[in-house]
Short mmCIF file of C-alpha atoms in Angstrom, two decimals:
data_model
loop_
_atom_site.label_atom_id
_atom_site.label_comp_id
_atom_site.label_asym_id
_atom_site.label_seq_id
_atom_site.Cartn_x
_atom_site.Cartn_y
_atom_site.Cartn_z
CA ALA A 23 0.00 0.00 0.00
CA GLN A 24 1.11 3.53 -0.68
CA SER A 25 2.16 5.33 2.47
CA VAL A 26 3.93 8.29 3.95
CA THR A 27 6.06 8.28 7.09
CA GLN A 28 6.69 11.23 9.36
CA LEU A 29 9.74 10.37 11.37
CA ASP A 30 9.08 12.60 14.38
CA SER A 31 5.85 12.78 16.34
CA HIS A 32 7.05 15.92 18.17
CA VAL A 33 9.63 18.58 17.31
CA SER A 34 10.55 21.38 19.70
CA VAL A 35 12.51 24.46 18.62
CA SER A 36 13.26 27.87 20.03
CA GLU A 37 11.75 30.92 18.40
CA GLY A 38 14.07 32.25 15.70
CA THR A 39 15.82 28.91 15.07
CA PRO A 40 15.40 26.70 11.99
CA VAL A 41 12.63 24.15 11.62
CA LEU A 42 13.02 20.71 10.02
CA LEU A 43 10.09 18.31 9.80
CA ARG A 44 10.94 15.03 8.12
CA CYS A 45 8.82 13.01 5.69
CA ASN A 46 9.44 9.92 3.56
CA TYR A 47 7.03 8.34 1.09
CA SER A 48 6.70 5.01 -0.65
CA SER A 49 7.75 5.22 -4.26
CA SER A 50 5.68 2.93 -6.42
CA TYR A 51 4.50 5.73 -8.68
CA SER A 52 5.32 9.35 -9.29
CA PRO A 53 3.70 11.09 -6.37
CA SER A 54 2.15 14.43 -5.73
CA LEU A 55 3.32 15.60 -2.33
CA PHE A 56 1.86 18.13 0.06
CA TRP A 57 2.33 19.61 3.48
CA TYR A 58 -0.75 20.64 5.46
CA VAL A 59 -0.88 22.48 8.78
CA GLN A 60 -3.59 22.06 11.41
CA HIS A 61 -3.99 24.68 14.12
CA PRO A 62 -6.23 23.82 17.10
CA ASN A 63 -9.93 24.11 16.29
CA LYS A 64 -9.18 25.13 12.71
CA GLY A 65 -9.36 23.29 9.43
CA LEU A 66 -6.36 21.82 7.67
CA GLN A 67 -4.57 24.39 5.55
CA LEU A 68 -2.34 23.67 2.57
CA LEU A 69 1.20 24.95 3.08
CA LEU A 70 2.73 23.82 -0.19
CA LYS A 71 2.59 21.13 -2.87
CA TYR A 72 4.93 19.35 -5.27
CA THR A 73 3.52 18.10 -8.57
CA SER A 74 6.60 17.26 -10.68
CA ALA A 75 7.71 20.77 -11.49
CA ALA A 76 10.59 22.37 -9.54
CA THR A 77 11.99 20.11 -6.83
CA LEU A 78 12.30 22.97 -4.34
CA VAL A 79 8.82 24.15 -3.48
CA LYS A 80 8.07 27.38 -1.67
CA GLY A 81 4.91 27.70 0.37
CA ILE A 82 3.14 30.13 2.61
CA ASN A 83 4.53 31.65 5.81
CA GLY A 84 8.16 31.13 4.78
CA PHE A 85 8.01 27.32 4.60
CA GLU A 86 9.63 25.33 1.83
CA ALA A 87 10.21 21.68 1.01
CA GLU A 88 12.57 19.82 -1.29
CA PHE A 89 11.56 16.73 -3.26
CA LYS A 90 14.44 14.22 -3.31
CA LYS A 91 13.54 11.23 -5.43
CA SER A 92 16.74 9.32 -4.63
CA GLU A 93 15.90 9.52 -0.92
CA THR A 94 12.09 9.35 -1.34
CA SER A 95 11.93 12.34 0.99
CA PHE A 96 10.01 15.60 1.14
CA HIS A 97 11.23 17.37 4.28
CA LEU A 98 9.68 20.67 5.38
CA THR A 99 11.93 23.52 6.47
CA LYS A 100 11.75 27.09 7.63
CA PRO A 101 14.78 29.28 8.40
CA SER A 102 13.36 30.94 11.50
CA ALA A 103 10.47 29.69 13.65
CA HIS A 104 7.75 32.00 14.94
CA MET A 105 5.51 31.33 17.91
CA SER A 106 2.55 31.26 15.50
CA ASP A 107 4.07 28.24 13.73
CA ALA A 108 3.19 25.99 16.67
CA ALA A 109 0.71 23.46 15.21
CA GLU A 110 0.35 19.93 13.84
CA TYR A 111 1.94 19.35 10.43
CA PHE A 112 0.96 16.58 8.05
CA CYS A 113 2.92 15.26 5.11
CA VAL A 114 0.52 14.04 2.45
CA VAL A 115 0.91 12.04 -0.75
CA SER A 116 -1.35 11.16 -3.63
CA TYR A 117 -0.74 9.02 -6.69
CA GLY A 118 -1.74 8.84 -10.32
CA ASP A 119 -5.34 8.13 -11.17
CA SER A 120 -6.33 8.32 -7.50
CA SER A 121 -4.82 11.76 -7.05
CA TYR A 122 -8.00 12.90 -5.30
CA LYS A 123 -7.31 10.44 -2.45
CA LEU A 124 -4.94 12.15 -0.04
CA ILE A 125 -2.84 9.79 2.08
CA PHE A 126 -1.77 11.47 5.31
CA GLY A 127 1.17 10.79 7.55
CA SER A 128 0.59 10.51 11.27
CA GLY A 129 1.60 14.11 11.87
CA THR A 130 4.35 16.04 13.64
CA ARG A 131 3.50 18.42 16.45
CA LEU A 132 5.75 21.48 16.31
CA LEU A 133 6.36 23.23 19.62
CA VAL A 134 8.01 26.67 19.58
CA ARG A 135 9.68 27.82 22.80
CA PRO A 136 9.97 31.56 23.52
CA GLY B 20 -18.88 32.23 5.11
CA ALA B 21 -16.51 31.45 2.30
CA GLY B 22 -15.06 28.21 3.69
CA VAL B 23 -16.26 24.65 4.19
CA SER B 24 -18.60 24.39 7.14
CA GLN B 25 -19.53 21.32 9.15
CA THR B 26 -22.29 20.77 11.66
CA PRO B 27 -22.47 19.94 14.44
CA SER B 28 -19.00 20.79 15.69
CA ASN B 29 -19.39 18.20 18.44
CA LYS B 30 -21.68 15.20 18.69
CA VAL B 31 -21.98 12.87 21.66
CA THR B 32 -24.08 9.76 21.22
CA GLU B 33 -24.61 6.38 22.78
CA LYS B 34 -23.46 3.08 21.38
CA GLY B 35 -26.01 1.72 18.93
CA LYS B 36 -27.51 5.07 17.97
CA TYR B 37 -27.74 6.62 14.50
CA VAL B 38 -25.96 9.88 13.67
CA GLU B 39 -25.82 12.28 10.75
CA LEU B 40 -22.96 14.67 10.09
CA ARG B 41 -23.42 17.54 7.67
CA CYS B 42 -20.99 19.26 5.33
CA ASP B 43 -21.53 22.49 3.38
CA PRO B 44 -18.80 22.81 0.74
CA ILE B 45 -17.49 25.99 -0.80
CA SER B 46 -20.03 27.30 -3.28
CA GLY B 47 -19.30 26.09 -6.79
CA HIS B 48 -17.01 23.24 -5.76
CA THR B 49 -18.00 20.10 -7.64
CA ALA B 50 -15.89 17.63 -5.67
CA LEU B 51 -16.47 16.77 -2.02
CA TYR B 52 -14.51 14.45 0.26
CA TRP B 53 -14.95 12.88 3.69
CA TYR B 54 -12.04 11.86 5.89
CA ARG B 55 -11.84 10.44 9.40
CA GLN B 56 -9.15 11.44 11.89
CA SER B 57 -8.70 9.22 14.91
CA LEU B 58 -6.85 10.48 17.97
CA GLY B 59 -3.14 10.87 17.31
CA GLN B 60 -3.44 9.91 13.64
CA GLY B 61 -3.61 11.64 10.32
CA PRO B 62 -6.90 11.82 8.45
CA GLU B 63 -7.96 8.75 6.46
CA PHE B 64 -9.95 8.92 3.24
CA LEU B 65 -13.53 7.68 3.40
CA ILE B 66 -15.39 8.72 0.25
CA TYR B 67 -15.39 11.26 -2.55
CA PHE B 68 -18.22 12.71 -4.59
CA GLN B 69 -18.08 14.23 -8.03
CA GLY B 70 -21.36 16.10 -8.29
CA THR B 71 -24.14 13.97 -6.85
CA GLY B 72 -22.49 10.61 -7.29
CA ALA B 73 -20.07 8.79 -5.04
CA ALA B 74 -17.11 8.25 -7.36
CA ASP B 75 -15.03 6.34 -4.81
CA ASP B 76 -16.34 4.97 -1.52
CA SER B 77 -13.50 2.53 -0.97
CA GLY B 78 -12.53 4.12 2.35
CA LEU B 79 -15.83 3.52 4.12
CA PRO B 80 -14.98 1.00 6.85
CA ASN B 81 -18.17 -1.07 6.64
CA ASP B 82 -21.82 -0.94 5.63
CA ARG B 83 -22.81 1.01 8.73
CA PHE B 84 -21.35 4.07 7.02
CA PHE B 85 -23.14 5.80 4.17
CA ALA B 86 -22.94 9.25 2.60
CA VAL B 87 -25.17 11.19 0.24
CA ARG B 88 -25.01 14.38 -1.75
CA PRO B 89 -28.43 14.56 -3.42
CA GLU B 90 -28.18 17.98 -5.04
CA GLY B 91 -24.46 18.12 -5.65
CA SER B 92 -23.79 20.56 -2.84
CA VAL B 93 -24.44 19.68 0.82
CA SER B 94 -23.40 16.20 1.89
CA THR B 95 -24.44 14.09 4.85
CA LEU B 96 -22.39 11.29 6.35
CA LYS B 97 -24.63 8.76 8.07
CA ILE B 98 -23.48 6.20 10.63
CA GLN B 99 -25.82 3.46 11.80
CA ARG B 100 -25.52 1.44 15.01
CA THR B 101 -22.58 3.51 16.21
CA GLU B 102 -19.73 1.80 18.02
CA ARG B 103 -17.15 3.21 20.41
CA GLY B 104 -14.51 2.71 17.74
CA ASP B 105 -16.33 5.22 15.52
CA SER B 106 -15.25 8.02 17.87
CA ALA B 107 -13.10 10.40 15.82
CA VAL B 108 -13.07 13.77 14.10
CA TYR B 109 -14.86 13.58 10.76
CA LEU B 110 -13.46 16.03 8.23
CA CYS B 111 -15.06 17.26 5.05
CA ALA B 112 -13.21 18.90 2.18
CA SER B 113 -14.18 20.30 -1.20
CA SER B 114 -12.36 21.24 -4.36
CA LEU B 115 -13.30 23.16 -7.47
CA ASN B 116 -12.50 20.23 -9.73
CA VAL B 117 -10.88 16.88 -9.40
CA GLY B 118 -8.59 14.92 -11.58
CA ARG B 119 -5.04 14.38 -12.47
CA GLY B 120 -3.31 17.46 -13.72
CA SER B 121 -6.15 19.73 -12.77
CA GLY B 122 -4.96 23.03 -11.42
CA ASN B 123 -8.13 23.39 -9.39
CA ASN B 124 -8.04 20.26 -7.28
CA GLU B 125 -6.70 21.74 -4.05
CA GLN B 126 -8.83 20.38 -1.23
CA PHE B 127 -10.13 22.91 1.27
CA PHE B 128 -11.00 21.41 4.64
CA GLY B 129 -13.69 22.23 7.14
CA PRO B 130 -13.07 22.35 10.90
CA GLY B 131 -14.52 18.89 11.43
CA THR B 132 -17.15 17.25 13.59
CA ARG B 133 -15.89 15.55 16.74
CA LEU B 134 -17.96 12.41 17.28
CA THR B 135 -17.88 10.71 20.66
CA VAL B 136 -19.64 7.38 21.10
CA LEU B 137 -20.18 6.47 24.74
#
């Protein structure tokens, strides 16, 4: 089965330091890859998506992710964390003819310390 | 509002009861999706509608779950004979279009309905 693995359930950083949230996907087909963010009591929001164009994808709020086919990875980064970045982040994949079916990782909770 | 709305926001029911969860998609969005998010997990796909028809219901866990979208807009997820294991947040999403290569298939999510089965 197609899947996506988020390697860390929790990541804690200090405000102003870099953020790295790790994601690996299974590689049977050429994937579309996404990162979504979920703030408490709010709907999931799309941060960025990769759909076979540029391998370095820039998203909202200063986040970016790099598609590395050789490593089957799509890690999310941000140079400098803000307190408002504290939330749950989901790496998501979809494939081919079932591209409407989003397959979510288990999520990484980002904590930002003052 | 301009976003996807879901009602109720919270639903508490007893084991064996019937529940209905409602989703109002963004106006004009032809595709609608239901997902289920259990505690500590990512959302899991349940069903997707293109217009009025269920184009893929492969994620529904069993025949106690059913969803309709009779007029191609509002959708209702129906759960019969609820079980404690059905407790989860049920998420609805909609997109303008659906399909591979479509530039308008970004899914916009509602805030979810938290279902608790006692």
